[in-house]
XYZ file of N, CA and C in Angstrom:
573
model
N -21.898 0.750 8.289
C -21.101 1.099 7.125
C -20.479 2.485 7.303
N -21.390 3.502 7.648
C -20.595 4.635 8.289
C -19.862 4.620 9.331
N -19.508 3.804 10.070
C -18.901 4.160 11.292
C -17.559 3.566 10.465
N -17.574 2.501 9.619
C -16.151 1.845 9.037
C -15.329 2.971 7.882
N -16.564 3.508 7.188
C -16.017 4.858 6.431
C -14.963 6.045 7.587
N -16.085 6.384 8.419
C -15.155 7.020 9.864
C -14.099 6.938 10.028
N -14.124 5.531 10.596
C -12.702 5.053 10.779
C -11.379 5.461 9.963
N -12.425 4.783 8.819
C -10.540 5.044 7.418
C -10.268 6.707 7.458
N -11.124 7.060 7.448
C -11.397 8.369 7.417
C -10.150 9.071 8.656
N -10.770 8.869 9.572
C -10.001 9.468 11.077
C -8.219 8.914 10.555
N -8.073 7.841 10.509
C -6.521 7.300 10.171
C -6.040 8.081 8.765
N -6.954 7.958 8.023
C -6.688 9.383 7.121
C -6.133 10.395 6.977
N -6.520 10.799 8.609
C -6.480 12.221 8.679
C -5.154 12.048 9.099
N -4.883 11.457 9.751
C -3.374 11.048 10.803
C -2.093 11.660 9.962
N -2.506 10.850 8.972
C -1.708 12.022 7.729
C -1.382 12.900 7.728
N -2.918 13.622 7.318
C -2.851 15.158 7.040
C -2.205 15.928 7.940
N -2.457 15.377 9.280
C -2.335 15.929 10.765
C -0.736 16.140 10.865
N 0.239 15.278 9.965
C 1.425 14.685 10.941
C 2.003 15.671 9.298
N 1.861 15.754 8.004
C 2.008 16.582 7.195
C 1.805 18.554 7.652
N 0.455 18.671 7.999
C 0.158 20.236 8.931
C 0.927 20.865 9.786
N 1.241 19.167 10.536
C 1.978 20.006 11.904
C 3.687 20.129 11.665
N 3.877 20.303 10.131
C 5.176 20.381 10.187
C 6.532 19.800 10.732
N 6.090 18.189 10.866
C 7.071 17.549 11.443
C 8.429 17.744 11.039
N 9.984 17.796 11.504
C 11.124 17.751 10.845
C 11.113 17.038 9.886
N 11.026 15.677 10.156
C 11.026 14.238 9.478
C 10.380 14.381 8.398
N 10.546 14.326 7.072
C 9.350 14.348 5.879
C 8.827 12.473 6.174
N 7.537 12.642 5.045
C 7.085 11.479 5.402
C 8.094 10.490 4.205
N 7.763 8.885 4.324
C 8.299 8.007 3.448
C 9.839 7.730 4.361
N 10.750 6.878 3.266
C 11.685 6.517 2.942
C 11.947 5.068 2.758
N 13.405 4.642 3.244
C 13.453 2.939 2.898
C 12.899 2.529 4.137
N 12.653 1.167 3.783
C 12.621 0.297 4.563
C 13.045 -1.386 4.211
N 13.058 -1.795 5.221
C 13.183 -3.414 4.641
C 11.928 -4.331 5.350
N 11.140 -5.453 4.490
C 10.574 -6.388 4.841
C 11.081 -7.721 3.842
N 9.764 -8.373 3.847
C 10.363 -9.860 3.470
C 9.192 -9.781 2.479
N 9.760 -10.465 1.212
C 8.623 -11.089 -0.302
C 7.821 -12.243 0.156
N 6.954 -12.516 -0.525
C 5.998 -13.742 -1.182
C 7.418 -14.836 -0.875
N 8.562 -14.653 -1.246
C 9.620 -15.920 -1.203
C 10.289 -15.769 -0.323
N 10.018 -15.017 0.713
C 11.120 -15.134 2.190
C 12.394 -14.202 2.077
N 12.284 -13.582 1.267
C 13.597 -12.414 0.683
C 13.428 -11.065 1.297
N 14.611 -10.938 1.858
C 14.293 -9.504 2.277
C 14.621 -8.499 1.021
N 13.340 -7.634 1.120
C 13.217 -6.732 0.314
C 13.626 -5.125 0.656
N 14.137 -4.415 0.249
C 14.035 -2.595 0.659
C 13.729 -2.012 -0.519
N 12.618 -1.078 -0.247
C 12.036 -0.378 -1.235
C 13.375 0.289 -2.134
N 14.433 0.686 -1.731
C 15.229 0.944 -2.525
C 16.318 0.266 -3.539
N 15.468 -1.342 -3.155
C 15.651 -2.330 -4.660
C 14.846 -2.014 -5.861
N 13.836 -1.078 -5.531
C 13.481 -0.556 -6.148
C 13.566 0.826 -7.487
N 14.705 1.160 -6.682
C 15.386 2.702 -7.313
C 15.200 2.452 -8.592
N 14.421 3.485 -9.407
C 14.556 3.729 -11.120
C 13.129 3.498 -11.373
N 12.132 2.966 -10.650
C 10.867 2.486 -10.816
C 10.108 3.237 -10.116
N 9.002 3.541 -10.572
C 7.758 4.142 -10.105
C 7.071 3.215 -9.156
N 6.942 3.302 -7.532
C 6.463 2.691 -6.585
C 4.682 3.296 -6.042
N 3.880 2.054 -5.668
C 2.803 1.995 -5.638
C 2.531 1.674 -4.159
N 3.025 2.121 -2.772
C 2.804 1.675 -2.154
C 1.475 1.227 -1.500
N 0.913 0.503 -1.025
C -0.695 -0.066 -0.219
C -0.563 -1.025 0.902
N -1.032 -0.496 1.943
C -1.128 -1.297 3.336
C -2.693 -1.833 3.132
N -2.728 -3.220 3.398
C -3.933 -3.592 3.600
C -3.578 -5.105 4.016
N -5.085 -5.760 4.147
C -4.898 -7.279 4.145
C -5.846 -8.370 3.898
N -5.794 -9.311 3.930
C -6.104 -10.377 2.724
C -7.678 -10.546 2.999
N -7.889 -10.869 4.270
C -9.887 -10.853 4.585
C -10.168 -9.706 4.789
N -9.783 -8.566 4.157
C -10.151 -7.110 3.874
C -11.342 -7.367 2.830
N -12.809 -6.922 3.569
C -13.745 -7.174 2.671
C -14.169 -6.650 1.603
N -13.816 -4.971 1.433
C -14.211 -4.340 0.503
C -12.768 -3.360 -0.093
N -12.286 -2.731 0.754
C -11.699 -1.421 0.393
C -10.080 -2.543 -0.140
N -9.560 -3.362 0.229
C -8.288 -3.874 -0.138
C -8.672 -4.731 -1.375
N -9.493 -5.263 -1.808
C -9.818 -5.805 -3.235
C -10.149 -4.819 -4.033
N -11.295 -3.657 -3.613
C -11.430 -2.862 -4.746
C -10.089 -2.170 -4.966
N -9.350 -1.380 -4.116
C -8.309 -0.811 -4.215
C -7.562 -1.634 -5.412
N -7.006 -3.146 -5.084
C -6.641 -4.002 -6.065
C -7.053 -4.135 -7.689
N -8.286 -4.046 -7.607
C -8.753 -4.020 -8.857
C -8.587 -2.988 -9.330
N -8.289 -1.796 -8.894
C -8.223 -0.135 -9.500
C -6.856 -0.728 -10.170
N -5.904 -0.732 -9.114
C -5.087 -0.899 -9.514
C -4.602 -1.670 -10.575
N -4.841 -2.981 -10.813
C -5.148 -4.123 -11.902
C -5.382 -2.929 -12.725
N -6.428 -2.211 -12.677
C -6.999 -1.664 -13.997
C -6.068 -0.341 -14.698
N -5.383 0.262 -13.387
C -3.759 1.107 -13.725
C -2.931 0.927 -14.443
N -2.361 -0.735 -13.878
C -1.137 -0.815 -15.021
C -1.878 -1.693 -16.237
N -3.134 -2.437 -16.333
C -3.536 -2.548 -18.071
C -3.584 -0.948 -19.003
N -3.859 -0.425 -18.388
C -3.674 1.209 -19.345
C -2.636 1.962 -19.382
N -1.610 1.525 -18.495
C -0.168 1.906 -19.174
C 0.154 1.210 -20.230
N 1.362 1.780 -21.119
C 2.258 0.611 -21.993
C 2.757 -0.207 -21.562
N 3.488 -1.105 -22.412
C 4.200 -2.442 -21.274
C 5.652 -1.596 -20.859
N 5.771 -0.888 -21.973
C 7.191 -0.084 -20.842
C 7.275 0.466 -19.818
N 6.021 1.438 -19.561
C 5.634 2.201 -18.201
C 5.276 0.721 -17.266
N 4.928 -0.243 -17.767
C 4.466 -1.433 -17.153
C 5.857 -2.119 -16.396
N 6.577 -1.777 -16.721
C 7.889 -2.111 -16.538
C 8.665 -1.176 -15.745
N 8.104 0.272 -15.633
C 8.695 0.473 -14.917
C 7.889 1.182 -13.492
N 7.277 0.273 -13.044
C 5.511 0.314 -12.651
C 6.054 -0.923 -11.507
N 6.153 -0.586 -9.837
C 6.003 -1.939 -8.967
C 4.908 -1.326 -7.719
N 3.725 -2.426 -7.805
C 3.082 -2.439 -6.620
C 3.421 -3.386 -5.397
N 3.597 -2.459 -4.471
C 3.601 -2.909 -3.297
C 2.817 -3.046 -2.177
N 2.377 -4.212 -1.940
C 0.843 -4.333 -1.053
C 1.549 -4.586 0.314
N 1.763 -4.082 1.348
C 2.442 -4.312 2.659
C 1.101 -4.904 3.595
N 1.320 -6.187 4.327
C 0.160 -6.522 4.760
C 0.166 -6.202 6.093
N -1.118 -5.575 6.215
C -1.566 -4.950 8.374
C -1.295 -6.199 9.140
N -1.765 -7.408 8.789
C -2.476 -8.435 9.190
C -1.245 -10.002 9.127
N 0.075 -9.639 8.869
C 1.100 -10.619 8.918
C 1.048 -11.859 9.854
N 0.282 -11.678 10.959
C -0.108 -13.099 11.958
C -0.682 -13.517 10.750
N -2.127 -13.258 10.403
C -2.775 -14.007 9.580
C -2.595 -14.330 8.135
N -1.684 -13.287 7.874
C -1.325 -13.426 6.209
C -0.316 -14.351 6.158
N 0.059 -15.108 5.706
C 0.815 -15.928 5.156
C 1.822 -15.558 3.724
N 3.136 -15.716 3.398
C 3.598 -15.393 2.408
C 3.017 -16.222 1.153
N 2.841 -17.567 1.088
C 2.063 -17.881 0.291
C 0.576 -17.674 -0.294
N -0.223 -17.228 0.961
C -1.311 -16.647 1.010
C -1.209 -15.135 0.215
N -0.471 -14.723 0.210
C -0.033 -13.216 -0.692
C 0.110 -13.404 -1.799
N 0.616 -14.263 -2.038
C 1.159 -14.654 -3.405
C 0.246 -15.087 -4.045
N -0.975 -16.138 -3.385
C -2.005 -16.627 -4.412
C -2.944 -15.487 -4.582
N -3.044 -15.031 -3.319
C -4.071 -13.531 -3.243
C -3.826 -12.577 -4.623
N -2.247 -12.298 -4.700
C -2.292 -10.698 -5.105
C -2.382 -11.472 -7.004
N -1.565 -13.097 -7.216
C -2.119 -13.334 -8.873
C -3.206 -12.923 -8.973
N -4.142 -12.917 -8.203
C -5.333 -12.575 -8.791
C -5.810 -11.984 -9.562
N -4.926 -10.532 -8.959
C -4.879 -9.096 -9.857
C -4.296 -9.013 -10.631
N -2.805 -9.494 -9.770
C -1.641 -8.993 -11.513
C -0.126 -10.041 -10.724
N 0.157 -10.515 -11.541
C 1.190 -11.450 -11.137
C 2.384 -10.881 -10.761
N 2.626 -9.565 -11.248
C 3.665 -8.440 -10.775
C 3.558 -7.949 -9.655
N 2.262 -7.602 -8.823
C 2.134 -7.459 -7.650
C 3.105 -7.939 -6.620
N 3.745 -7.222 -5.207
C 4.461 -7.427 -4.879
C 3.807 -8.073 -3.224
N 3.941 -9.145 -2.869
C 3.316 -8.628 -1.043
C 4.445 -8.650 -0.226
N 4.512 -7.796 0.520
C 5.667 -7.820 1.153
C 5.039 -8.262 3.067
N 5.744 -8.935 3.997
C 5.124 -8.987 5.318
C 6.729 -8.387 5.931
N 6.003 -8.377 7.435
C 7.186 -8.699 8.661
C 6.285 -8.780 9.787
N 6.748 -8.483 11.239
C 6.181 -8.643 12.266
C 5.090 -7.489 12.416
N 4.239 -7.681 13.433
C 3.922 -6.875 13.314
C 4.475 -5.371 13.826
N 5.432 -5.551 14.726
C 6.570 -4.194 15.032
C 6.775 -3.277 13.568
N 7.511 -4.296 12.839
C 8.166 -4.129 11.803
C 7.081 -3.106 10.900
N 5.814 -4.159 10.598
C 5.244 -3.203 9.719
C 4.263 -1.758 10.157
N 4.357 -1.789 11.712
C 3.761 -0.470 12.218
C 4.662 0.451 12.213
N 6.030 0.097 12.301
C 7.449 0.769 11.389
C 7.413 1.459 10.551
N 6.912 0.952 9.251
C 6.965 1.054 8.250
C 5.526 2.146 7.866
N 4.693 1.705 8.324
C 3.367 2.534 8.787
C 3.299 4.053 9.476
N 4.211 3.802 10.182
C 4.838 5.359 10.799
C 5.490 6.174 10.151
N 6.583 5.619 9.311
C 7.178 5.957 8.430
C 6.558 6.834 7.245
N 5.731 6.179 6.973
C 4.540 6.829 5.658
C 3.094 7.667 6.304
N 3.217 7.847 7.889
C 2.017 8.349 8.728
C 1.145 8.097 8.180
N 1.206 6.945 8.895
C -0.169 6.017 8.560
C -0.373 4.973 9.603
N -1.465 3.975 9.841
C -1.175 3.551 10.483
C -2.138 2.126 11.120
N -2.337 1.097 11.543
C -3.695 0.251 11.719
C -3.300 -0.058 12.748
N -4.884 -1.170 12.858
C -5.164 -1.394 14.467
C -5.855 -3.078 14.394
N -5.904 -3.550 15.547
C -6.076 -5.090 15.201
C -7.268 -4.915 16.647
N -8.619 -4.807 15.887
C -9.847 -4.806 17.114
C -10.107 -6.040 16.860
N -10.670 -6.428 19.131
C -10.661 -7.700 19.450
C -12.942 -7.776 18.934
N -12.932 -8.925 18.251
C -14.440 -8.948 17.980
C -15.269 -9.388 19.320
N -15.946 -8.555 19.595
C -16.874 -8.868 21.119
C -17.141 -10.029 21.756
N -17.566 -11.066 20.616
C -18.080 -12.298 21.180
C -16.571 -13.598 20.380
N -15.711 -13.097 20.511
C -14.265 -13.835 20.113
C -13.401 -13.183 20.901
N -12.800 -13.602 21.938
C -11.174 -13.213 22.275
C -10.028 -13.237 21.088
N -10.117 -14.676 20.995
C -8.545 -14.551 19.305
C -9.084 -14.075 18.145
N -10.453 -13.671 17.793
C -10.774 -13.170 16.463
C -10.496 -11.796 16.449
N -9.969 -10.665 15.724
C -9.936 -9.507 15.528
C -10.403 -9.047 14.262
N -10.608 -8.004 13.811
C -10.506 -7.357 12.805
C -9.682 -6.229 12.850
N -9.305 -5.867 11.221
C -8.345 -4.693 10.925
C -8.973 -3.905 10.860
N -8.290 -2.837 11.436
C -8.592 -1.136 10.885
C -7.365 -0.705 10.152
N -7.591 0.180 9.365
C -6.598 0.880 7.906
C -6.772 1.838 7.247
N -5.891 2.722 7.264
C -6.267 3.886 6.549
C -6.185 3.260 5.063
N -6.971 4.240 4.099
C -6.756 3.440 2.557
C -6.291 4.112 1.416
N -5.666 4.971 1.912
C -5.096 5.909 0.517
C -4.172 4.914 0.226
N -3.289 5.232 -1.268
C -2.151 5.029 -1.963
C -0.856 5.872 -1.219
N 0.251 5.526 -1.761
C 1.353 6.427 -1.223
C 1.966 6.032 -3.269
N 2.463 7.363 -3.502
C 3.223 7.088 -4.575
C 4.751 7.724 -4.448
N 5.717 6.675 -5.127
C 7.146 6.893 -4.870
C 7.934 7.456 -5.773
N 8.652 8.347 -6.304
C 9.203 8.158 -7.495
C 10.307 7.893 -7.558
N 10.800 7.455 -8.755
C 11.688 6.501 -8.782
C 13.525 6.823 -7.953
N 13.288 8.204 -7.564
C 14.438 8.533 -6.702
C 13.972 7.952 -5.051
N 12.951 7.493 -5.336
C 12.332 6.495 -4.057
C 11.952 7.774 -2.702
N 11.402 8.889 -3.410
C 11.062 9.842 -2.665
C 9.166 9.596 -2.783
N 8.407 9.693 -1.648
C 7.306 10.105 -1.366
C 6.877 11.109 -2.102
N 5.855 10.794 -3.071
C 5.543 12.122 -3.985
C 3.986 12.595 -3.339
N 3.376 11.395 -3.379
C 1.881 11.951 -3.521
C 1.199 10.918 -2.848
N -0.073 11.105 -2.027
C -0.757 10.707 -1.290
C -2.380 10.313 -2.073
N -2.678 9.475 -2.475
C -3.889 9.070 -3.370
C -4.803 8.713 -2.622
N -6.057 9.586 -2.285
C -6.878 8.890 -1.097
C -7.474 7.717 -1.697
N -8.394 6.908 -1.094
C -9.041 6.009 -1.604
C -10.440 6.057 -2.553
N -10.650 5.837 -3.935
C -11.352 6.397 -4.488
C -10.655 6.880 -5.615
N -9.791 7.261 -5.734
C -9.430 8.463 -6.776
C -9.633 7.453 -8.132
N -9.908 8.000 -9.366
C -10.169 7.174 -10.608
C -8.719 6.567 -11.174
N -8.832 5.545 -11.511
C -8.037 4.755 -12.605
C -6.986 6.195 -13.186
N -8.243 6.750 -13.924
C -7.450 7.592 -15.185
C -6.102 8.568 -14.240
N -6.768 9.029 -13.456
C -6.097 9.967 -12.788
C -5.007 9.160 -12.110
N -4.652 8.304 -11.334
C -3.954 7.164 -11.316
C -2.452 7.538 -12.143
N -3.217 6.892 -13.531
C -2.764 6.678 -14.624
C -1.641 7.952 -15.127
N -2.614 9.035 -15.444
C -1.758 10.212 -15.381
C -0.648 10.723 -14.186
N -0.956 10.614 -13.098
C 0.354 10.768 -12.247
C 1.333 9.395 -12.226
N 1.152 8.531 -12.508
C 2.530 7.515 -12.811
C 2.976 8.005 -14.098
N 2.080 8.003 -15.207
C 2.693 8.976 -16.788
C 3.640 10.056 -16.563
N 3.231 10.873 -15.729
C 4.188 12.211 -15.661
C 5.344 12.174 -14.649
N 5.470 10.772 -13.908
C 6.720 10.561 -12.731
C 7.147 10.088 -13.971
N 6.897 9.097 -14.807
C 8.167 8.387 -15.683
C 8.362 9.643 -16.777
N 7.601 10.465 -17.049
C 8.222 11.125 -18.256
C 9.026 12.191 -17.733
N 9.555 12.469 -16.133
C 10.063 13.344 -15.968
C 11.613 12.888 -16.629
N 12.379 14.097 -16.817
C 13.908 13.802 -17.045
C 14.477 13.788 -16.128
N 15.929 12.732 -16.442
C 16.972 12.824 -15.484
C 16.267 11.323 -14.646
N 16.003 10.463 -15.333
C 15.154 9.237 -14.332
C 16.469 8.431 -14.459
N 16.557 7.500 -13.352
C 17.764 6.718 -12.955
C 17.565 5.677 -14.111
């Protein structure tokens, strides 16, 4: 169990590391993948909305469901207007194995607004770089084709000028959550 904490931990840091060292590049921006319905999506269909980004994937045993359920429990404690202007985006590590329909039954679970977005896997280590971040697909010892994911597990939050605001490690409470999406929508001057 500690060595899997480690892990998220070390990819964690990848972050911090690529934030410290003062890269030119800030982190975030657009990108394009594909919906639950085969649609290509770019986060900047998004513009005017408060974005929730989350990399994870579907036989994620602990940290991508609880994460989910935080979340579930985020937008029930907004209003339905902040609810509205409120999109999670679950980008999946694991697109060989995830299925777009498989996303779709997965993420109702939580909240029917939930978004899953896939692509290749090029595509979404793309997209992963983009937000310095990043996973890994380990081969299981006694399986050649079986792997498991590795994943860093923070949040990424967007605001609605579709800029990278804030980095939510994994863990952080509901409430607190709650209050930084409250104060992106109550800023002025929102699209």
């Amino acid at each position: 169990m500690m060595k899997k904490y480690a892990i998220y931990l070390i990819l964690l840091s990848t972050v911090f590391i690529h934030i410290q060292a003062g890269f030119a590049a800030p982190l975030g921006g657009d990108f394009k993948l594909t919906n639950m319905a085969g649609q290509t999506i770019a986060l900047s269909d998004y513009r005017g909305q408060v974005v929730i980004l989350n990399f994870g994937f579907l036989s994620c045993p602990d940290v991508c469901p609880t994460t989910l359920a935080e979340l579930k429990q985020v937008v029930h404690a907004l209003s339905v207007e902040q609810q509205q202007r409120l999109q999670v985006l679950f980008i999946t590590v694991d697109p060989e194995r995830d299925t777009a329909e498989q996303l779709k039954t997965y993420l109702q679970h939580f909240n029917p607004h939930f978004m899953g977005l896939r692509g290749s896997v090029g595509e979404v280590r793309q997209v992963c770089q983009q937000y310095g971040t990043d996973f890994r697909h380990v081969p299981l010892a006694d399986n050649v084709t079986e792997y498991r994911v590795e994943h860093a597990s923070q949040l990424f939050l967007i605001n609605p000028e579709g800029q990278l605001v804030r980095l939510i490690p994994y863990g952080t409470p509901s409430a607190v959550i709650v209050q930084y999406i409250q104060t992106l929508l109550a800023q002025p001057n929102l699209p």
